Coordinates of C-alpha atoms and ligand atoms in Angstrom, one line a residue:
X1 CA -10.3 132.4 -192.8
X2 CA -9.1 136.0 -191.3
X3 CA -5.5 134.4 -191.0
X4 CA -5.0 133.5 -194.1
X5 CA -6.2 137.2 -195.0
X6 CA -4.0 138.7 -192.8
X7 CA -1.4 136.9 -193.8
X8 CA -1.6 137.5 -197.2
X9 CA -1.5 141.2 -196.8
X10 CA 1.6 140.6 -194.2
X11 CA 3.8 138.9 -197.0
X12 CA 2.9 141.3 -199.1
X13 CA 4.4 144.2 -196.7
X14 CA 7.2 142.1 -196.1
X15 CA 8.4 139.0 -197.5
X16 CA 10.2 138.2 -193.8
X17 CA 12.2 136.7 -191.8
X18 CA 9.5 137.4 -189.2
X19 CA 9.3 137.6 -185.6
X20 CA 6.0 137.6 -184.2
X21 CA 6.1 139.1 -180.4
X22 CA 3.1 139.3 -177.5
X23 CA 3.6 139.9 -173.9
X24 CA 1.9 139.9 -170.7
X25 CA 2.7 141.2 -166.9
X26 CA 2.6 138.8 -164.9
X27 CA 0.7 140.4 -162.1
X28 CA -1.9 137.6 -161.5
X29 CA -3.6 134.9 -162.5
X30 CA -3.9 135.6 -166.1
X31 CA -7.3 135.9 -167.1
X32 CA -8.9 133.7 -169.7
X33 CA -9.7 136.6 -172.3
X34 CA -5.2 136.9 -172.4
X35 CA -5.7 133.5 -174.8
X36 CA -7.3 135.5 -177.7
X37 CA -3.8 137.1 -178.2
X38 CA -1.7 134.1 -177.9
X39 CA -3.5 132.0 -180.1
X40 CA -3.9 134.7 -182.7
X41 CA -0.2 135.0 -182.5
X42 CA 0.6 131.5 -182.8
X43 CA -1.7 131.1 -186.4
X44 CA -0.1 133.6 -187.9
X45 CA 3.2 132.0 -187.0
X46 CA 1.7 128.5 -188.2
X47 CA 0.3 130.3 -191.4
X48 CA 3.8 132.4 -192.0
X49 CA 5.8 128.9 -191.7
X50 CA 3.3 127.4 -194.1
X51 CA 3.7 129.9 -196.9
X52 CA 7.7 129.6 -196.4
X53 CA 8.4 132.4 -194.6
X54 CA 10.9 132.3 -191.9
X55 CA 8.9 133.3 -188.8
X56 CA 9.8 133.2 -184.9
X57 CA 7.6 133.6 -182.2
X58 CA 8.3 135.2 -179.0
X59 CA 6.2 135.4 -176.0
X60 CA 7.5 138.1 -173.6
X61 CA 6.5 137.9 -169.8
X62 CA 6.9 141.9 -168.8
X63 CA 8.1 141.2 -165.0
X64 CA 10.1 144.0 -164.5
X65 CA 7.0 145.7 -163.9
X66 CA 5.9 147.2 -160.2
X67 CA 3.1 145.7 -158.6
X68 CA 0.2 148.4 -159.1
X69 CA -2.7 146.6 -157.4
X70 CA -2.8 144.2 -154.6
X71 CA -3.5 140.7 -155.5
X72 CA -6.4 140.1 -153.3
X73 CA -5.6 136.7 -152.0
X74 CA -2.6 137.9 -151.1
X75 CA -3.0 140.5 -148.2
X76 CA 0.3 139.9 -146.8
X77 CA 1.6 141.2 -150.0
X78 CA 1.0 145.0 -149.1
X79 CA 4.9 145.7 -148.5
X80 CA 5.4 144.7 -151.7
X81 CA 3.5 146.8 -153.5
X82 CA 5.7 149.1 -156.4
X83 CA 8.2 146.5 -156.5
X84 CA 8.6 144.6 -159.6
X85 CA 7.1 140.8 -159.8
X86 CA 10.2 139.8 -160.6
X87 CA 12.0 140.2 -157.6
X88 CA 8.8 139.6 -155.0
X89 CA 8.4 136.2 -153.5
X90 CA 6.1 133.3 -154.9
X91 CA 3.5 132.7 -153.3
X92 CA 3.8 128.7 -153.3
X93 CA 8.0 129.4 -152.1
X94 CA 8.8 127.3 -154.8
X95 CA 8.8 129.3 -158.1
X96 CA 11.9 131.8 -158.8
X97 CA 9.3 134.9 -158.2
X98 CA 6.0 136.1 -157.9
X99 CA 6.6 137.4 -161.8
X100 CA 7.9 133.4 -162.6
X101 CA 4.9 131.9 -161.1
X102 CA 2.0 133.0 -162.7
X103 CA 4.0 133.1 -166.1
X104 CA 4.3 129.5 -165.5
X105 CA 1.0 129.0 -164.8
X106 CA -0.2 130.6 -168.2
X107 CA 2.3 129.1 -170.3
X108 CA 1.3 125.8 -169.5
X109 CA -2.2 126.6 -170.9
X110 CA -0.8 127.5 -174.1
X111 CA 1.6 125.2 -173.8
X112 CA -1.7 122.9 -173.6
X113 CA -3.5 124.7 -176.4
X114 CA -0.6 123.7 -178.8
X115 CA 1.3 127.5 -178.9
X116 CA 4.8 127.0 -178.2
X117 CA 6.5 130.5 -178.5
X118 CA 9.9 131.4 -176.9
X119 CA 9.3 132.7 -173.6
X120 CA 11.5 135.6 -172.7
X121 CA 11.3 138.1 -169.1
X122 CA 12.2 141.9 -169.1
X123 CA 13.2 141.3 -165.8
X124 CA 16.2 139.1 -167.2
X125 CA 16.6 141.2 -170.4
X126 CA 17.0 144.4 -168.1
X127 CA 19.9 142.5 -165.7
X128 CA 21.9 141.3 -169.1
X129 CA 21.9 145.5 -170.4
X130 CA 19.8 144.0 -173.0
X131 CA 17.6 147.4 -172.7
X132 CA 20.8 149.6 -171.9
X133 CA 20.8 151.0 -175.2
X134 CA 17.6 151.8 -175.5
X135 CA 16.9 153.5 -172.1
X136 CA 20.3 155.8 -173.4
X137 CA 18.2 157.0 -176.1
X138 CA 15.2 157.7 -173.9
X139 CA 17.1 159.8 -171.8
X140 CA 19.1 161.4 -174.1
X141 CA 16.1 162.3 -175.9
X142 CA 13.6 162.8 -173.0
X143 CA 12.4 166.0 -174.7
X144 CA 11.3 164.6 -178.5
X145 CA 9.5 161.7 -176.1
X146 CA 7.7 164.3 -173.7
X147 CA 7.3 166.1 -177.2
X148 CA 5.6 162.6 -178.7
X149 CA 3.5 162.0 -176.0
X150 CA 2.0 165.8 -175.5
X151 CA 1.3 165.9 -179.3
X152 CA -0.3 161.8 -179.6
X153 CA -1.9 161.7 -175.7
X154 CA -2.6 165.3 -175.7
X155 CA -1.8 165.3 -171.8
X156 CA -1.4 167.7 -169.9
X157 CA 0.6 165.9 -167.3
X158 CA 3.6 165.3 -169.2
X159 CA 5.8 168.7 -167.9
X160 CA 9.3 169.1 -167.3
X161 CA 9.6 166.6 -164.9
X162 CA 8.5 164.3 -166.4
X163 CA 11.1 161.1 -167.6
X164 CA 10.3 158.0 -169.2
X165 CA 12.2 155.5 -167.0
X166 CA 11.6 154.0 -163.6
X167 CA 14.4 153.9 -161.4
X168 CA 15.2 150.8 -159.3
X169 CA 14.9 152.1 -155.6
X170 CA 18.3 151.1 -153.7
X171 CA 17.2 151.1 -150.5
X172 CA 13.5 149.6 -151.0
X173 CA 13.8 148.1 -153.8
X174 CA 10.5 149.5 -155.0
X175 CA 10.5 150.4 -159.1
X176 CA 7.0 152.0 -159.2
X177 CA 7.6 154.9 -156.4
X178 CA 10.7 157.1 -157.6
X179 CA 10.6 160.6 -159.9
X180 CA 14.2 161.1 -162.1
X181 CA 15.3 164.4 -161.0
X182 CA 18.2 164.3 -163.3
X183 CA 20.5 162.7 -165.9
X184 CA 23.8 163.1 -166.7
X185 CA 24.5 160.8 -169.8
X186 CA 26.3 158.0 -166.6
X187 CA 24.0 158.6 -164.0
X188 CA 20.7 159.2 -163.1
X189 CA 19.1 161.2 -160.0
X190 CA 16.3 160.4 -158.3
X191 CA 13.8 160.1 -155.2
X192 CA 11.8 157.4 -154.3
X193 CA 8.6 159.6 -153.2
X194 CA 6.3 158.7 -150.7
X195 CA 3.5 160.0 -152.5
X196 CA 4.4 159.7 -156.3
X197 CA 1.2 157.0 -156.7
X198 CA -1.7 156.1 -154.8
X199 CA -1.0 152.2 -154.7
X200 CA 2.7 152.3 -153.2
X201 CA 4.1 154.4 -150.7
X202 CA 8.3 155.3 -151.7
X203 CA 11.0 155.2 -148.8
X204 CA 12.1 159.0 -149.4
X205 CA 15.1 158.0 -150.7
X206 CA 17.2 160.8 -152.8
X207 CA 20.3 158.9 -154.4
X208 CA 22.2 158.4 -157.9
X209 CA 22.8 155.5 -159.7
X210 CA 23.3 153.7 -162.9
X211 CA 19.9 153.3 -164.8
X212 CA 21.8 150.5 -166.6
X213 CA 21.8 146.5 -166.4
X214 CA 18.4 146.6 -164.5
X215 CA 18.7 149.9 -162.7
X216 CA 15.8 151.5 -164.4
X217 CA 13.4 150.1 -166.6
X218 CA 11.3 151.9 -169.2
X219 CA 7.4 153.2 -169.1
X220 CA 5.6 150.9 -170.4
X221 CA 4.8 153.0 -173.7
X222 CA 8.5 153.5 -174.1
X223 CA 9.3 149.8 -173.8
X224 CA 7.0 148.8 -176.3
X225 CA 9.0 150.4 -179.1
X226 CA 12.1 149.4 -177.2
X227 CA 11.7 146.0 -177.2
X228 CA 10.1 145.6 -180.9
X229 CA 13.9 147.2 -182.0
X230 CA 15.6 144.8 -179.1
X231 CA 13.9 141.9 -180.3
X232 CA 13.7 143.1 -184.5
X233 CA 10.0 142.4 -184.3
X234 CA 7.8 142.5 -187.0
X235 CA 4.3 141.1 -186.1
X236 CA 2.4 142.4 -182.8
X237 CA -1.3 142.8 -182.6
X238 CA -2.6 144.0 -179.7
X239 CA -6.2 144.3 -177.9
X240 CA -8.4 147.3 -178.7
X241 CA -8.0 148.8 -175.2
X242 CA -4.4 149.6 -176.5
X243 CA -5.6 150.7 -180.0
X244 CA -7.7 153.5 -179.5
X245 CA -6.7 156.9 -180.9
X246 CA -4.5 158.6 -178.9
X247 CA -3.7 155.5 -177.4
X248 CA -1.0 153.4 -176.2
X249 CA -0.3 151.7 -179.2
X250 CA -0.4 155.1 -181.5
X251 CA 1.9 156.5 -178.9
X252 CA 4.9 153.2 -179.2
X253 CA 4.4 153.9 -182.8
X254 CA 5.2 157.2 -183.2
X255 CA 8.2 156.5 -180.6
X256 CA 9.5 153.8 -182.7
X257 CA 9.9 156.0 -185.9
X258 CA 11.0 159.2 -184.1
X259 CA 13.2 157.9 -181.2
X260 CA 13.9 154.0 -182.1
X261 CA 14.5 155.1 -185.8
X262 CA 12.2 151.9 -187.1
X263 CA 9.3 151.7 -188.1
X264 CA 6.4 149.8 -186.0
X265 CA 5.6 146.5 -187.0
X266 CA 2.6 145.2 -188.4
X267 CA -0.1 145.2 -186.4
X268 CA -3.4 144.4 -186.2
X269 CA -6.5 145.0 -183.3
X270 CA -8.7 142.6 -181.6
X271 CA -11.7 142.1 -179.5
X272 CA -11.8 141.0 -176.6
X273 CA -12.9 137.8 -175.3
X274 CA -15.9 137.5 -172.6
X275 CA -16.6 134.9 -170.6
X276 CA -20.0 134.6 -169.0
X277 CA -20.4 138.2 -170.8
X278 CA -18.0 140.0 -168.7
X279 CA -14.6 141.2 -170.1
X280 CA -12.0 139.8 -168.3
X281 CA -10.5 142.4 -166.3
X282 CA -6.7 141.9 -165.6
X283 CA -5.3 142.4 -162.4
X284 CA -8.6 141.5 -160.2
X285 CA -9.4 137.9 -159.8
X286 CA -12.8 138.2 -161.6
X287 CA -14.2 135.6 -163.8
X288 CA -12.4 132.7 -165.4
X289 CA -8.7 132.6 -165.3
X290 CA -7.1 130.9 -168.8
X291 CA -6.3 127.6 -166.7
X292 CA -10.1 127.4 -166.1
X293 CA -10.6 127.2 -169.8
X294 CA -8.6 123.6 -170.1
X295 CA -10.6 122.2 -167.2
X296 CA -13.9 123.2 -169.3
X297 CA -12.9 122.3 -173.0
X298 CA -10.2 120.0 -174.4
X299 CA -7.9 121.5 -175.8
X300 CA -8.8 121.4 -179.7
X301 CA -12.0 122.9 -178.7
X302 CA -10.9 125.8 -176.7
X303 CA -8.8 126.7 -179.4
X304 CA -11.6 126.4 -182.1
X305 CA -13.4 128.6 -179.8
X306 CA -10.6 131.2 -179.7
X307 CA -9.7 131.0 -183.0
X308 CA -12.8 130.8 -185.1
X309 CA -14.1 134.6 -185.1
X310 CA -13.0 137.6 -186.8
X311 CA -10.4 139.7 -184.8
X312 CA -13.0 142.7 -184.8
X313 CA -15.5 140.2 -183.4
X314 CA -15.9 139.8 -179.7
X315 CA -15.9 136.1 -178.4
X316 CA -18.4 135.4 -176.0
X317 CA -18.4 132.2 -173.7
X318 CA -20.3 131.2 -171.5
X319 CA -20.3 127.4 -170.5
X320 CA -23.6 127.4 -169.3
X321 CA -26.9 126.6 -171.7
X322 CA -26.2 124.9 -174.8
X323 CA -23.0 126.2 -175.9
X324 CA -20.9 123.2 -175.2
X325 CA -22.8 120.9 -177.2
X326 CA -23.0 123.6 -180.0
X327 CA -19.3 124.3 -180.0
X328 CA -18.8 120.6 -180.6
X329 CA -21.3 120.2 -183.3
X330 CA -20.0 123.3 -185.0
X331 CA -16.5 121.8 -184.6
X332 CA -17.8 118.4 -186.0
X333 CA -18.9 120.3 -188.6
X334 CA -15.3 121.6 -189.0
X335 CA -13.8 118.3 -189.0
X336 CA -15.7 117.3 -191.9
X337 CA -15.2 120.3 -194.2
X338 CA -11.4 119.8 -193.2
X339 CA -11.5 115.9 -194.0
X340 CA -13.2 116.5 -197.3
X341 CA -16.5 115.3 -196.3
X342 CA -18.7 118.6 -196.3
X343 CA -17.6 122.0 -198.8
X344 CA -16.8 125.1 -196.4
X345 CA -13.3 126.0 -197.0
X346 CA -13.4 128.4 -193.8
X347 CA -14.5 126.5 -191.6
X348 CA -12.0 123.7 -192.8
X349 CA -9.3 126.3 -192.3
X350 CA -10.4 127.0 -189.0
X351 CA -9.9 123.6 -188.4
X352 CA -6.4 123.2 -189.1
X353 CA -5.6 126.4 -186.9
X354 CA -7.7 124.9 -183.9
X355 CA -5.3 121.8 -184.4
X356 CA -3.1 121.2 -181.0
X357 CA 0.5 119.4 -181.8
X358 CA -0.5 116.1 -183.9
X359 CA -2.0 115.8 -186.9
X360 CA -5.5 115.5 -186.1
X361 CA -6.8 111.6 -187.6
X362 CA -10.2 111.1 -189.6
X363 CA -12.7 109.3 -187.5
X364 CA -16.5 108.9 -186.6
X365 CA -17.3 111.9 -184.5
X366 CA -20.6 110.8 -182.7
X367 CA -22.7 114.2 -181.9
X368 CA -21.8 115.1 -178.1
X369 CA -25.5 115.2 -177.0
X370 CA -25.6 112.1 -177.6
X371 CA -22.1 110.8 -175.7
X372 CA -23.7 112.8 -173.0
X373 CA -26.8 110.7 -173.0
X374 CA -24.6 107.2 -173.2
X375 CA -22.6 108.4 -170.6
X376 CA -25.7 108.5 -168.4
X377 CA -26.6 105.2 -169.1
X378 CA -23.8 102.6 -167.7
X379 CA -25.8 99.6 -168.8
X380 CA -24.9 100.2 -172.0
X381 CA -22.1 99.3 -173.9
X382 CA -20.9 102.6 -175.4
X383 CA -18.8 101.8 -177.9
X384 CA -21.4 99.0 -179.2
X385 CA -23.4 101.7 -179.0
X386 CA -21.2 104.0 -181.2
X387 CA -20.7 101.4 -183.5
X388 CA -24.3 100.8 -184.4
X389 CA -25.2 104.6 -184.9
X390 CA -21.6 104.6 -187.6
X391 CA -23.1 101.4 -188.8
X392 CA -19.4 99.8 -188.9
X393 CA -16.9 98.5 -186.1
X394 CA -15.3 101.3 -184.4
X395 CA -11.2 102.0 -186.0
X396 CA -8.5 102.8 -183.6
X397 CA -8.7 106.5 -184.0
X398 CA -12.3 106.1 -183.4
X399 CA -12.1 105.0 -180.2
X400 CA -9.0 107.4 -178.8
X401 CA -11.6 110.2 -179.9
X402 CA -14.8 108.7 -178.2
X403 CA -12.7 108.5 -174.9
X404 CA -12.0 112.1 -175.3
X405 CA -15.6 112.8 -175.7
X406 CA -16.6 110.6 -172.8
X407 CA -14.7 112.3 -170.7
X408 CA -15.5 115.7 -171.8
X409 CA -18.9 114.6 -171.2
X410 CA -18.8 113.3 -167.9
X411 CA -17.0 116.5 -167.0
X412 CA -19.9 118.6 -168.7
X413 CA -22.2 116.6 -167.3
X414 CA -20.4 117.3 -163.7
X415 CA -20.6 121.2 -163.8
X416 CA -22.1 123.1 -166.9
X417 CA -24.9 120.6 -168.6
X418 CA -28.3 122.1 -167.9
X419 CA -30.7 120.3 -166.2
X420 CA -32.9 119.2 -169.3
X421 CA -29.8 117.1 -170.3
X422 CA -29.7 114.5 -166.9
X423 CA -31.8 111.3 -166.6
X424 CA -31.2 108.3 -165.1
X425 CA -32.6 104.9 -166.3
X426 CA -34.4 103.6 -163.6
X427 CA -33.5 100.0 -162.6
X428 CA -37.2 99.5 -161.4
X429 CA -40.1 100.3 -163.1
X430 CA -41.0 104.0 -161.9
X431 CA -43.4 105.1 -159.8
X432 CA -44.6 107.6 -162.3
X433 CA -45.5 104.6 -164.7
X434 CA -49.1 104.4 -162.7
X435 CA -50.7 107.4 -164.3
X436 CA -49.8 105.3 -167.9
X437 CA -53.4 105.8 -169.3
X438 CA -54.7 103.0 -171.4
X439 CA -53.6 103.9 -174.4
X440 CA -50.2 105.1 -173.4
X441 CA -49.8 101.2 -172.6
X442 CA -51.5 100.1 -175.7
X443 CA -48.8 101.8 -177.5
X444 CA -45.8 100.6 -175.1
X445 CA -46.8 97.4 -176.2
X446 CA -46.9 98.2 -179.9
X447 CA -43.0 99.5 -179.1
X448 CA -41.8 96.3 -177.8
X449 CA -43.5 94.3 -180.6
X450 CA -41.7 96.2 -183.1
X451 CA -38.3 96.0 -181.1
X452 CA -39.1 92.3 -180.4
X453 CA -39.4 91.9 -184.6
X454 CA -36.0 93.0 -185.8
X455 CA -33.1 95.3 -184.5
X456 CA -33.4 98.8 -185.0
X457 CA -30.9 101.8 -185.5
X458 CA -31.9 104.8 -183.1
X459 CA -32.9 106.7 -185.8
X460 CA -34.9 104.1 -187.3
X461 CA -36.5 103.4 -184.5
X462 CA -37.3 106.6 -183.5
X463 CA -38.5 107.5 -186.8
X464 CA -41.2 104.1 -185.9
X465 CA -41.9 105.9 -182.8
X466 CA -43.6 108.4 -184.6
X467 CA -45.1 106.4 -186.9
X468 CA -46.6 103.7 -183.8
X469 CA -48.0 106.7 -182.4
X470 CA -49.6 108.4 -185.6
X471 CA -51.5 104.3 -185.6
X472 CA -52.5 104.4 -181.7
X473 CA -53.9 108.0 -181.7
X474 CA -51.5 109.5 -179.6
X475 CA -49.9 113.3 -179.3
X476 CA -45.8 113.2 -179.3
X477 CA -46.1 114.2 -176.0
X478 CA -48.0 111.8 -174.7
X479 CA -45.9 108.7 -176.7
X480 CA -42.7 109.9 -175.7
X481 CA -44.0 110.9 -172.5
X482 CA -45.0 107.1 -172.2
X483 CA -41.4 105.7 -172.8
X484 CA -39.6 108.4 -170.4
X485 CA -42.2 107.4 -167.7
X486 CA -41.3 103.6 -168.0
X487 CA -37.5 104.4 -168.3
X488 CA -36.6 107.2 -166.6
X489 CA -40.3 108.0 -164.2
X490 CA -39.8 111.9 -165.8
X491 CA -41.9 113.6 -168.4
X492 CA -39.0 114.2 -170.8
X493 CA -35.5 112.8 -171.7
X494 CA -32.9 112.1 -173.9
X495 CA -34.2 110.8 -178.1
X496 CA -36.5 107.9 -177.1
X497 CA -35.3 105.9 -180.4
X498 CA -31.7 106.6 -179.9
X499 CA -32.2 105.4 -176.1
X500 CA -34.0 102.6 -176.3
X501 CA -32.0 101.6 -179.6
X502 CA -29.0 101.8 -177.0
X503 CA -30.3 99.9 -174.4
X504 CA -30.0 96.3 -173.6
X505 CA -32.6 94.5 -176.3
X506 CA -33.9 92.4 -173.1
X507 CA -34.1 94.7 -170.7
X508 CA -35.9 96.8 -172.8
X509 CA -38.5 94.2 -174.1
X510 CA -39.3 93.4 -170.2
X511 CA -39.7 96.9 -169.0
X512 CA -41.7 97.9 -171.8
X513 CA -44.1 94.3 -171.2
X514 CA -44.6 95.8 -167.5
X515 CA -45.6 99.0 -167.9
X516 CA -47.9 98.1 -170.6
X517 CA -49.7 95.7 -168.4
X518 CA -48.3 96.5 -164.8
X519 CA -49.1 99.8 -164.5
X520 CA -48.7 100.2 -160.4
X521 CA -52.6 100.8 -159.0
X522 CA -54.1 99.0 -161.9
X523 CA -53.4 95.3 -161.6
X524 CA -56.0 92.8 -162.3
X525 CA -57.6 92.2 -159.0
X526 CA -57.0 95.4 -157.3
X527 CA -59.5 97.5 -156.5
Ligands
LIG601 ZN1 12.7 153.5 -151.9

């Protein structure tokens, strides 16, 4: 398992304490691919605390940042453009800011998905001087840092001019508009220009003011470093986007040594995460947002979805097709290499990092195909029905995780299950019964003698079903196709053992009776 690898090669760097960081600007909702980092954050933290290393975990929401792109739901929210989230309004009224509500929003998905880091804001850092320190340094030394990034970026864009802070505009309150004209080691100069960027117009304001206690902030390149020596971190991985050569990461790296005086913790790249094969982008609301995930996947499962490939690999989603049931038979099969049951020490890792807050319990884990199907059929008893396939009375624990998968089901069922995977037992016998030829019915009635003579598990029965029809002369197609007309008036369903094992024994019997001899069109005495 890649954690435990990384891990490893972490403790053998340094032995800790560790604090593991990862952060986020709050600028929207946060799209679902922003999990991948969380998550991977929070098993090295589980692993770290396993191997008795001291290890915190921070999770920073950057809010201090201006608002670059307009949220698109929001039109009203023009004026506010280049201010930071942290001081524009929420859009419910309720929340402290624009910058507190979506924070809230994703934190109680990884809240959900078991991650339970301690949040912190820039916003509030900046106000409590937290970063006065470091934006001293930045603008003492604003020629090493246009030095850094000229010689990492190679851009030609970084002249004399150029500072690494954003001031706090006094009059408009916008962060994202103004251009440092000067610094004199108390004070810095600036004016909030009207055409600085594209996405925010400045109020043409020339003043001087104190870059300190939340009167500037730092470039976002520049507070990287700044907060890993703020904050003593040790751990941060980030996505690739950030990793490329030349790129942001290389550039808070070189910062941290040359200007910060430490050196950059350990990090480590990942992939990104696609949902319906599209990467998430972050500040438009396309695709899934990561509070969509929890409405699709319980919790555990999200998180073995998450958490189960290789940082380098991408994670592709899409809830459509067969990937639900998959996921949960792959995650079945996790379960039982974790409970002893099958050998893959991997996938039994993977497991215990997709575990939520409790200890998961050992139980029967029927396939979720098949709680799909049962679910479908509401004249069954479903957990008499569970109880025959595990071939014992159903435990406590059994139960608790059958409801889960009931309701996952019904959910799945709801929205993502493809079509192939609905039937409904008829409570008459169908229409579609009368093309039954006469050897379709022979065989129905071979079924319900052999149902009639004992009881049958669904896979014994089915494995009958073959056998009945191998003795009457019949294609699968046609046998099977015999039994779904009866039940369900379709050409296909659902195992034909496993449903009519499930099914009441009577009803069965009698439906089987009538469309063996009752086919509609072809009673005796009709012409
Ligand atoms: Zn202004």
């Amino acid at each position: 398992m890649w954690v435990d690898r990384l891990v490893e090669d972490l403790l053998r760097q340094h032995p800790g304490p560790h604090v593991v960081n990862d952060a986020k600007t709050p600028s929207g909702h946060v799209p679902v691919g922003h999990l991948r980092g969380v998550l991977m954050h929070d098993c090295i933290v589980r692993a770290l605390r396993d191997a008795g290393a001291a290890a915190e975990f921070l999770y920073g929401f950057d809010d201090y940042d201006p608002m670059d792109d307009q949220p698109p739901a929001l039109p009203h929210y023009e004026p506010y453009m280049g201010m930071p989230f942290s001081n524009i309004p929420s859009p419910d009224g309720r929340a402290a800011s624009y910058g507190h509500y979506y924070a809230e929003e994703f934190a109680a998905v990884f809240t959900q998905l078991g991650a339970h880091p301690r949040i912190y804001r820039t916003s509030e850092m900046y106000r409590a001087g937290q970063f006065d320190e470091a934006i001293r340094r930045a603008l003492d030394q604003v020629a090493v840092i246009r030095e850094i990034y000229r010689e990492v970026t190679h851009s030609k864009r970084i002249d004399d001019g150029w500072w690494p802070v954003q001031v706090l505009c006094e009059r408009c309150g916008r962060i994202g508009t103004t251009n440092v004209v000067r610094w004199d080691g108390c004070e810095v100069e600036y004016v909030c220009a009207p055409d600085k960027v594209a996405w925010a117009r400045g109020c043409g304001y020339h003043g001087r003011r104190s870059p300190f206690g939340g009167g500037a902030k730092l470039l976002y390149r520049v507070e990287w470093p700044a907060k890993w020596a703020v904050l003593h971190v040790t751990v941060e991985g980030a996505g690739k986007d950030h990793m490329t050569r030349g790129g942001t990461h290389d550039v808070a790296e070189a910062l941290s040594t040359r200007v910060f005086g430490r050196p950059a913790p350990y990090a480590f790249a990942y992939e990104f995460l696609l949902y319906g094969g599209k990467k998430m982008s972050t500040s438009r609301a396309v695709g899934a947002t990561a509070a969509e995930i929890v409405t699709v996947l319980r919790p555990e499962l999200a998180r073995f979805l998450i958490v189960r490939p290789l940082p380098r690999r991408q994670v592709e989603f899409d809830p459509g097709g067969d990937t639900i049931p998959n996921l949960y038979d792959e995650y079945d099969r996790a379960a039982a290499a974790y409970f002893g049951e099958i050998e893959n020490g991997d996938l039994a890792r993977t497991f215990y990092f997709s575990k939520v807050d409790d200890e998961p319990s050992r139980c029967y884990r029927p396939r979720f195909v098949k709680v799909a199907q049962l679910a479908q059929m509401p004249q069954v008893d479903l957990e008499r029905a569970v109880a025959r396939d595990k071939g014992a009375p159903l435990t406590e624990a059994d139960r608790r995780e059958l409801a889960l998968r009931v309701a996952d089901a019904r959910r799945w069922l709801a929205t993502y299950a493809p079509e192939h995977y609905k039937f409904e037992i008829q409570a008459r016998l169908p229409e579609a019964a009368a093309s039954l030829s006469p050897a379709q019915r022979r065989y129905l009635a071979r079924v319900a003698d052999a149902m009639r003579a004992r009881s049958w598990t669904g896979e014994e029965l089915h494995a009958h079903l073959h056998a009945l029809k191998e003795e009457v002369g019949l294609s699968p197609r046609e046998a099977f196709g015999a039994i779904y007309k009866a039940f369900l008036g379709t050409d296909s369903g659902p195992q034909a053992g496993w449903m009519l094992a499930a099914l009441d024994p009577a009803f069965v019997l009698e439906r089987l009776a009538q469309a063996a001899r009752d086919a509609v069109g072809q009673r005796p005495g009709a012409p």
